[in-house]
mmCIF file of C-alpha atoms and ligand atoms in Angstrom:
data_model
loop_
_atom_site.group_PDB
_atom_site.id
_atom_site.type_symbol
_atom_site.label_atom_id
_atom_site.label_comp_id
_atom_site.label_asym_id
_atom_site.label_seq_id
_atom_site.Cartn_x
_atom_site.Cartn_y
_atom_site.Cartn_z
ATOM 1 C CA MET A 1218 -16.140 2.658 2.696
ATOM 2 C CA THR A 1219 -13.250 2.122 0.361
ATOM 3 C CA ARG A 1220 -9.978 3.656 1.360
ATOM 4 C CA ARG A 1221 -7.365 4.502 -1.268
ATOM 5 C CA ALA A 1222 -4.394 2.199 -0.779
ATOM 6 C CA TYR A 1223 -1.162 3.849 0.377
ATOM 7 C CA LEU A 1224 2.137 2.094 -0.415
ATOM 8 C CA ALA A 1225 5.250 3.673 1.018
ATOM 9 C CA GLY A 1226 8.944 2.867 0.818
ATOM 10 C CA ASN A 1227 11.129 3.452 3.861
ATOM 11 C CA TRP A 1228 14.652 3.420 2.469
ATOM 12 C CA LYS A 1229 16.275 3.483 5.930
ATOM 13 C CA MET A 1230 20.062 4.024 5.571
ATOM 14 C CA HIS A 1231 20.258 2.586 2.046
ATOM 15 C CA LEU A 1232 20.702 3.812 -1.543
ATOM 16 C CA ASP A 1233 22.775 6.795 -2.655
ATOM 17 C CA ARG A 1234 22.505 9.842 -4.835
ATOM 18 C CA GLY A 1235 22.781 7.978 -8.142
ATOM 19 C CA SER A 1236 20.410 5.133 -7.299
ATOM 20 C CA ILE A 1237 17.862 7.581 -5.888
ATOM 21 C CA ALA A 1238 17.949 9.645 -9.100
ATOM 22 C CA GLU A 1239 17.365 6.449 -11.110
ATOM 23 C CA PHE A 1240 14.565 5.414 -8.769
ATOM 24 C CA CYS A 1241 12.846 8.789 -9.151
ATOM 25 C CA GLU A 1242 12.980 8.454 -12.944
ATOM 26 C CA ALA A 1243 11.521 4.969 -12.755
ATOM 27 C CA THR A 1244 8.487 6.254 -10.846
ATOM 28 C CA SER A 1245 7.135 7.781 -14.072
ATOM 29 C CA ALA A 1246 6.087 4.220 -14.985
ATOM 30 C CA PHE A 1247 4.175 3.712 -11.705
ATOM 31 C CA PRO A 1248 0.383 3.475 -12.007
ATOM 32 C CA SER A 1249 -1.326 6.879 -11.970
ATOM 33 C CA GLY A 1250 -4.809 8.278 -12.451
ATOM 34 C CA GLU A 1251 -8.090 6.559 -11.625
ATOM 35 C CA GLY A 1252 -7.696 3.686 -9.169
ATOM 36 C CA ALA A 1253 -3.983 4.275 -8.623
ATOM 37 C CA PRO A 1254 -2.795 3.939 -5.030
ATOM 38 C CA ARG A 1255 -1.066 6.684 -3.119
ATOM 39 C CA VAL A 1256 2.712 6.289 -3.095
ATOM 40 C CA GLY A 1257 5.210 7.607 -0.556
ATOM 41 C CA LEU A 1258 9.012 7.571 -0.439
ATOM 42 C CA PHE A 1259 11.106 8.173 2.674
ATOM 43 C CA PRO A 1260 14.777 8.696 1.748
ATOM 44 C CA PRO A 1261 17.673 9.312 4.140
ATOM 45 C CA ALA A 1262 17.619 12.931 5.348
ATOM 46 C CA VAL A 1263 20.563 14.125 3.230
ATOM 47 C CA TYR A 1264 18.703 13.111 0.070
ATOM 48 C CA LEU A 1265 15.341 14.529 1.094
ATOM 49 C CA ALA A 1266 15.680 17.842 -0.754
ATOM 50 C CA GLU A 1267 16.758 16.315 -4.035
ATOM 51 C CA THR A 1268 14.174 13.520 -3.866
ATOM 52 C CA ALA A 1269 11.440 16.087 -3.215
ATOM 53 C CA ALA A 1270 12.749 18.240 -6.079
ATOM 54 C CA ALA A 1271 12.953 15.275 -8.473
ATOM 55 C CA LEU A 1272 9.362 14.250 -7.706
ATOM 56 C CA ARG A 1273 7.846 17.729 -7.560
ATOM 57 C CA GLY A 1274 4.761 17.842 -9.750
ATOM 58 C CA SER A 1275 4.143 14.125 -9.294
ATOM 59 C CA GLU A 1276 1.627 12.829 -6.765
ATOM 60 C CA ILE A 1277 4.287 10.936 -4.837
ATOM 61 C CA VAL A 1278 4.584 11.872 -1.180
ATOM 62 C CA VAL A 1279 8.168 12.495 -0.055
ATOM 63 C CA GLY A 1280 8.950 12.411 3.647
ATOM 64 C CA ALA A 1281 11.599 12.050 6.322
ATOM 65 C CA GLN A 1282 12.248 8.878 8.333
ATOM 66 C CA THR A 1283 12.364 10.858 11.578
ATOM 67 C CA ALA A 1284 12.992 14.411 12.721
ATOM 68 C CA ARG A 1285 13.255 16.254 16.000
ATOM 69 C CA PRO A 1286 10.342 18.299 17.285
ATOM 70 C CA GLU A 1287 12.319 21.401 18.341
ATOM 71 C CA ASP A 1288 12.668 24.158 15.753
ATOM 72 C CA HIS A 1289 16.291 24.935 16.691
ATOM 73 C CA GLY A 1290 18.809 23.775 19.233
ATOM 74 C CA ALA A 1291 22.023 22.110 20.245
ATOM 75 C CA PHE A 1292 21.208 18.682 18.804
ATOM 76 C CA THR A 1293 24.347 17.833 16.866
ATOM 77 C CA GLY A 1294 23.579 15.612 13.910
ATOM 78 C CA GLU A 1295 19.820 15.962 14.091
ATOM 79 C CA VAL A 1296 17.288 17.471 11.689
ATOM 80 C CA ALA A 1297 14.228 19.508 12.713
ATOM 81 C CA MET A 1298 10.672 18.965 11.465
ATOM 82 C CA ARG A 1299 10.707 22.523 10.148
ATOM 83 C CA MET A 1300 13.773 21.656 8.001
ATOM 84 C CA VAL A 1301 11.930 18.675 6.562
ATOM 85 C CA ARG A 1302 9.152 21.007 5.489
ATOM 86 C CA ASP A 1303 11.607 23.678 4.356
ATOM 87 C CA VAL A 1304 13.169 21.364 1.736
ATOM 88 C CA GLY A 1305 9.807 20.480 0.220
ATOM 89 C CA ALA A 1306 8.970 17.218 1.987
ATOM 90 C CA THR A 1307 5.409 16.848 3.226
ATOM 91 C CA ALA A 1308 5.499 13.872 5.571
ATOM 92 C CA VAL A 1309 7.476 12.199 8.324
ATOM 93 C CA ILE A 1310 7.618 8.707 9.811
ATOM 94 C CA VAL A 1311 7.356 8.836 13.599
ATOM 95 C CA GLY A 1312 7.982 6.064 16.105
ATOM 96 C CA HIS A 1313 9.537 3.527 13.755
ATOM 97 C CA SER A 1314 10.622 0.515 15.794
ATOM 98 C CA GLU A 1315 14.266 1.216 14.955
ATOM 99 C CA ARG A 1316 13.853 4.693 16.467
ATOM 100 C CA ARG A 1317 12.173 3.189 19.517
ATOM 101 C CA HIS A 1318 14.507 0.239 19.999
ATOM 102 C CA VAL A 1319 17.859 1.355 18.564
ATOM 103 C CA PHE A 1320 17.665 5.038 19.511
ATOM 104 C CA GLY A 1321 15.589 4.716 22.668
ATOM 105 C CA GLU A 1322 12.660 6.928 21.694
ATOM 106 C CA THR A 1323 9.884 6.675 24.269
ATOM 107 C CA ASP A 1324 6.144 7.063 23.771
ATOM 108 C CA ALA A 1325 6.533 10.649 25.032
ATOM 109 C CA ASP A 1326 9.283 11.352 22.472
ATOM 110 C CA VAL A 1327 7.060 9.932 19.769
ATOM 111 C CA ARG A 1328 4.164 12.126 20.862
ATOM 112 C CA ALA A 1329 6.295 15.272 20.837
ATOM 113 C CA ARG A 1330 7.225 14.469 17.226
ATOM 114 C CA VAL A 1331 3.626 13.806 16.210
ATOM 115 C CA ASP A 1332 2.552 17.142 17.698
ATOM 116 C CA ALA A 1333 5.398 19.091 16.098
ATOM 117 C CA ALA A 1334 4.851 17.532 12.674
ATOM 118 C CA LEU A 1335 1.100 18.129 12.667
ATOM 119 C CA ALA A 1336 1.561 21.712 13.885
ATOM 120 C CA LEU A 1337 3.760 22.342 10.829
ATOM 121 C CA GLY A 1338 1.268 20.753 8.466
ATOM 122 C CA LEU A 1339 3.363 17.647 7.834
ATOM 123 C CA GLU A 1340 1.619 14.315 7.424
ATOM 124 C CA VAL A 1341 2.591 11.668 9.953
ATOM 125 C CA VAL A 1342 3.092 7.935 9.534
ATOM 126 C CA LEU A 1343 2.856 6.716 13.121
ATOM 127 C CA CYS A 1344 4.456 3.300 13.579
ATOM 128 C CA VAL A 1345 3.320 0.882 16.256
ATOM 129 C CA GLY A 1346 4.218 -2.744 16.842
ATOM 130 C CA GLU A 1347 5.142 -5.375 19.372
ATOM 131 C CA THR A 1348 8.426 -7.266 19.783
ATOM 132 C CA LEU A 1349 8.570 -11.059 19.558
ATOM 133 C CA ASP A 1350 8.812 -11.298 23.370
ATOM 134 C CA GLU A 1351 5.735 -9.162 23.760
ATOM 135 C CA ARG A 1352 3.807 -11.280 21.234
ATOM 136 C CA GLU A 1353 4.863 -14.467 23.000
ATOM 137 C CA ARG A 1354 3.718 -13.012 26.340
ATOM 138 C CA ASP A 1355 0.371 -12.256 24.699
ATOM 139 C CA GLU A 1356 0.900 -8.506 25.067
ATOM 140 C CA THR A 1357 0.430 -7.530 21.414
ATOM 141 C CA ALA A 1358 -2.851 -5.680 21.910
ATOM 142 C CA THR A 1359 -1.658 -3.947 25.075
ATOM 143 C CA VAL A 1360 1.555 -2.695 23.482
ATOM 144 C CA VAL A 1361 0.072 -1.632 20.154
ATOM 145 C CA LEU A 1362 -2.877 0.169 21.726
ATOM 146 C CA ARG A 1363 -0.622 1.860 24.299
ATOM 147 C CA GLN A 1364 1.598 3.171 21.485
ATOM 148 C CA LEU A 1365 -1.451 4.250 19.484
ATOM 149 C CA ASP A 1366 -3.042 6.088 22.406
ATOM 150 C CA ALA A 1367 0.240 7.727 23.371
ATOM 151 C CA GLY A 1368 0.688 8.919 19.796
ATOM 152 C CA LEU A 1369 -2.783 10.220 19.077
ATOM 153 C CA SER A 1370 -4.990 10.672 22.142
ATOM 154 C CA GLY A 1371 -6.576 14.095 22.332
ATOM 155 C CA ILE A 1372 -5.618 15.081 18.786
ATOM 156 C CA ASP A 1373 -8.502 16.542 16.880
ATOM 157 C CA GLY A 1374 -10.309 13.876 14.832
ATOM 158 C CA ALA A 1375 -10.302 15.822 11.575
ATOM 159 C CA THR A 1376 -6.515 16.196 11.811
ATOM 160 C CA VAL A 1377 -6.074 12.473 12.415
ATOM 161 C CA ALA A 1378 -8.302 11.582 9.471
ATOM 162 C CA GLU A 1379 -6.536 14.002 7.166
ATOM 163 C CA ALA A 1380 -2.915 13.860 8.208
ATOM 164 C CA VAL A 1381 -2.190 10.629 10.073
ATOM 165 C CA THR A 1382 -1.448 7.163 8.708
ATOM 166 C CA VAL A 1383 -0.910 4.371 11.222
ATOM 167 C CA ALA A 1384 1.650 1.699 10.295
ATOM 168 C CA TYR A 1385 1.428 -1.598 12.162
ATOM 169 C CA GLU A 1386 4.917 -3.046 12.049
ATOM 170 C CA PRO A 1387 5.452 -6.110 14.229
ATOM 171 C CA VAL A 1388 9.109 -5.809 15.224
ATOM 172 C CA TRP A 1389 9.702 -9.548 14.706
ATOM 173 C CA ALA A 1390 8.681 -9.200 11.045
ATOM 174 C CA ILE A 1391 10.960 -6.289 10.168
ATOM 175 C CA GLY A 1392 13.889 -7.266 7.969
ATOM 176 C CA THR A 1393 13.557 -10.891 9.027
ATOM 177 C CA GLY A 1394 11.767 -12.341 6.014
ATOM 178 C CA ARG A 1395 9.118 -13.465 8.487
ATOM 179 C CA THR A 1396 5.902 -11.688 7.495
ATOM 180 C CA ALA A 1397 2.854 -11.602 9.726
ATOM 181 C CA SER A 1398 0.220 -13.847 8.198
ATOM 182 C CA PRO A 1399 -2.746 -12.003 6.704
ATOM 183 C CA GLY A 1400 -4.777 -13.244 9.683
ATOM 184 C CA GLN A 1401 -2.267 -11.913 12.214
ATOM 185 C CA ALA A 1402 -2.095 -8.550 10.438
ATOM 186 C CA GLN A 1403 -5.869 -8.230 10.086
ATOM 187 C CA GLU A 1404 -6.403 -9.025 13.760
ATOM 188 C CA VAL A 1405 -4.188 -6.153 14.907
ATOM 189 C CA HIS A 1406 -5.401 -3.741 12.211
ATOM 190 C CA ALA A 1407 -8.995 -4.362 13.314
ATOM 191 C CA LEU A 1408 -7.990 -3.667 16.928
ATOM 192 C CA VAL A 1409 -6.325 -0.399 15.895
ATOM 193 C CA ARG A 1410 -9.367 0.698 13.911
ATOM 194 C CA ALA A 1411 -11.723 -0.196 16.754
ATOM 195 C CA ARG A 1412 -9.600 1.841 19.169
ATOM 196 C CA LEU A 1413 -9.603 4.802 16.778
ATOM 197 C CA ALA A 1414 -13.395 4.546 16.647
ATOM 198 C CA GLU A 1415 -13.505 4.748 20.463
ATOM 199 C CA THR A 1416 -11.022 7.587 20.789
ATOM 200 C CA HIS A 1417 -11.731 9.653 17.671
ATOM 201 C CA GLY A 1418 -15.097 8.468 16.370
ATOM 202 C CA GLU A 1419 -16.349 6.027 13.747
ATOM 203 C CA ASP A 1420 -15.826 8.445 10.890
ATOM 204 C CA VAL A 1421 -12.190 9.052 11.671
ATOM 205 C CA ALA A 1422 -11.612 5.319 12.119
ATOM 206 C CA ALA A 1423 -13.248 4.610 8.770
ATOM 207 C CA HIS A 1424 -11.044 7.153 6.980
ATOM 208 C CA THR A 1425 -7.696 6.398 8.595
ATOM 209 C CA ILE A 1426 -5.204 4.455 6.501
ATOM 210 C CA ILE A 1427 -3.562 1.597 8.405
ATOM 211 C CA GLN A 1428 -0.472 0.237 6.676
ATOM 212 C CA TYR A 1429 1.192 -3.074 7.436
ATOM 213 C CA GLY A 1430 4.988 -3.244 7.546
ATOM 214 C CA GLY A 1431 7.408 -6.139 7.983
ATOM 215 C CA SER A 1432 8.927 -8.187 5.156
ATOM 216 C CA VAL A 1433 6.382 -7.030 2.579
ATOM 217 C CA LYS A 1434 7.366 -8.307 -0.875
ATOM 218 C CA PRO A 1435 5.794 -8.430 -4.341
ATOM 219 C CA GLY A 1436 4.815 -12.037 -3.544
ATOM 220 C CA ASN A 1437 2.848 -11.347 -0.358
ATOM 221 C CA ILE A 1438 1.406 -7.852 -0.825
ATOM 222 C CA ALA A 1439 -1.805 -8.992 -2.557
ATOM 223 C CA GLU A 1440 -2.894 -11.299 0.272
ATOM 224 C CA LEU A 1441 -2.152 -8.595 2.831
ATOM 225 C CA LEU A 1442 -4.105 -5.935 0.914
ATOM 226 C CA ALA A 1443 -6.993 -8.368 0.620
ATOM 227 C CA CYS A 1444 -7.556 -8.032 4.399
ATOM 228 C CA PRO A 1445 -10.404 -5.593 5.065
ATOM 229 C CA ASP A 1446 -8.413 -3.415 7.482
ATOM 230 C CA VAL A 1447 -5.040 -3.493 5.703
ATOM 231 C CA ASP A 1448 -4.977 -0.348 3.575
ATOM 232 C CA GLY A 1449 -1.408 -0.311 2.403
ATOM 233 C CA ALA A 1450 2.145 -1.084 3.373
ATOM 234 C CA LEU A 1451 5.300 0.495 4.695
ATOM 235 C CA VAL A 1452 8.019 -1.384 2.859
ATOM 236 C CA GLY A 1453 11.697 -1.583 3.752
ATOM 237 C CA GLY A 1454 13.967 -3.955 1.800
ATOM 238 C CA ALA A 1455 11.597 -4.529 -1.125
ATOM 239 C CA SER A 1456 11.260 -0.768 -1.703
ATOM 240 C CA LEU A 1457 14.940 -0.329 -2.593
ATOM 241 C CA ASP A 1458 14.619 -1.670 -6.102
ATOM 242 C CA PRO A 1459 12.253 0.276 -8.404
ATOM 243 C CA ALA A 1460 10.967 -2.862 -10.148
ATOM 244 C CA SER A 1461 10.160 -4.636 -6.915
ATOM 245 C CA PHE A 1462 8.520 -1.546 -5.404
ATOM 246 C CA ALA A 1463 6.581 -0.967 -8.655
ATOM 247 C CA ALA A 1464 5.184 -4.502 -8.353
ATOM 248 C CA ILE A 1465 4.063 -3.711 -4.795
ATOM 249 C CA VAL A 1466 2.472 -0.438 -5.932
ATOM 250 C CA ALA A 1467 0.711 -2.255 -8.777
ATOM 251 C CA ALA A 1468 -0.951 -4.546 -6.231
ATOM 252 C CA GLY A 1469 -2.629 -1.471 -4.746
ATOM 253 C CA VAL A 1470 -4.482 -0.488 -7.918
ATOM 254 C CA ALA A 1471 -8.216 -0.516 -7.150
HETATM 255 P P1 13P B 1239 11.307 -4.670 5.788
HETATM 256 O O1 13P B 1239 10.263 -4.510 4.700
HETATM 257 O O2 13P B 1239 12.704 -4.636 5.258
HETATM 258 O O3 13P B 1239 11.002 -5.811 6.680
HETATM 259 O O4 13P B 1239 11.191 -3.341 6.700
HETATM 260 C C1 13P B 1239 9.946 -2.949 7.152
HETATM 261 C C2 13P B 1239 10.063 -1.598 7.767
HETATM 262 O O5 13P B 1239 10.655 -1.437 8.821
HETATM 263 C C3 13P B 1239 9.457 -0.462 7.056
HETATM 264 O O6 13P B 1239 9.421 0.672 7.845
#
């Protein structure tokens, strides 16, 4: 089956009010209509409401980079999933490697966020990926499949197919300029899809979008998207400039 490509920009802790407003205006020139890929933007939390408002009426998905699963509580500085939904965002990234490795989120923390987001009707981009050490110890499959199972096991298949995107982001490729080769990406994407077929059924596996992330640029997106199991990308640095992100989106036109 053909899956509609999904290209998303994770702005991390970059950009500001003015540059985000300009970016949102520039999206009117992005491909739309027949054959156009799905596009997602994940601004810093303080800009979520105005990004969602600026893009309301467009098909662009606006989401948070993380959020806590509890509805309320003494979590100074944090934002709840329900607040993400309240300001008009419809998606959330969960388990990004920076959340796992810089902020110490465990597989159980990730799962609590997946459950809370899905319960609120938010779409989830679940990130998985091995560190360089793990790859060198030949543990890539073990780590990625452990993170995948921890994030999704037992969740109803229809919900996974409808509301979950998996992003394979090898940690050693994030922000390093060192992209996984198409062969390396395809190998892990195929493993992820095969595991989804085992855990959630062939149909769910066939429908689930698996994005690649890690030093995606206008110059390497086409060869990555040419891999049969690479359905899109989660882009950091190259999503900060509208022209560069537009070139990446253009590569996803069917
Ligand atoms: P870079 O594209 O900057 O490597 O970041 C990838 C990423 O972490 C997206 O979530």
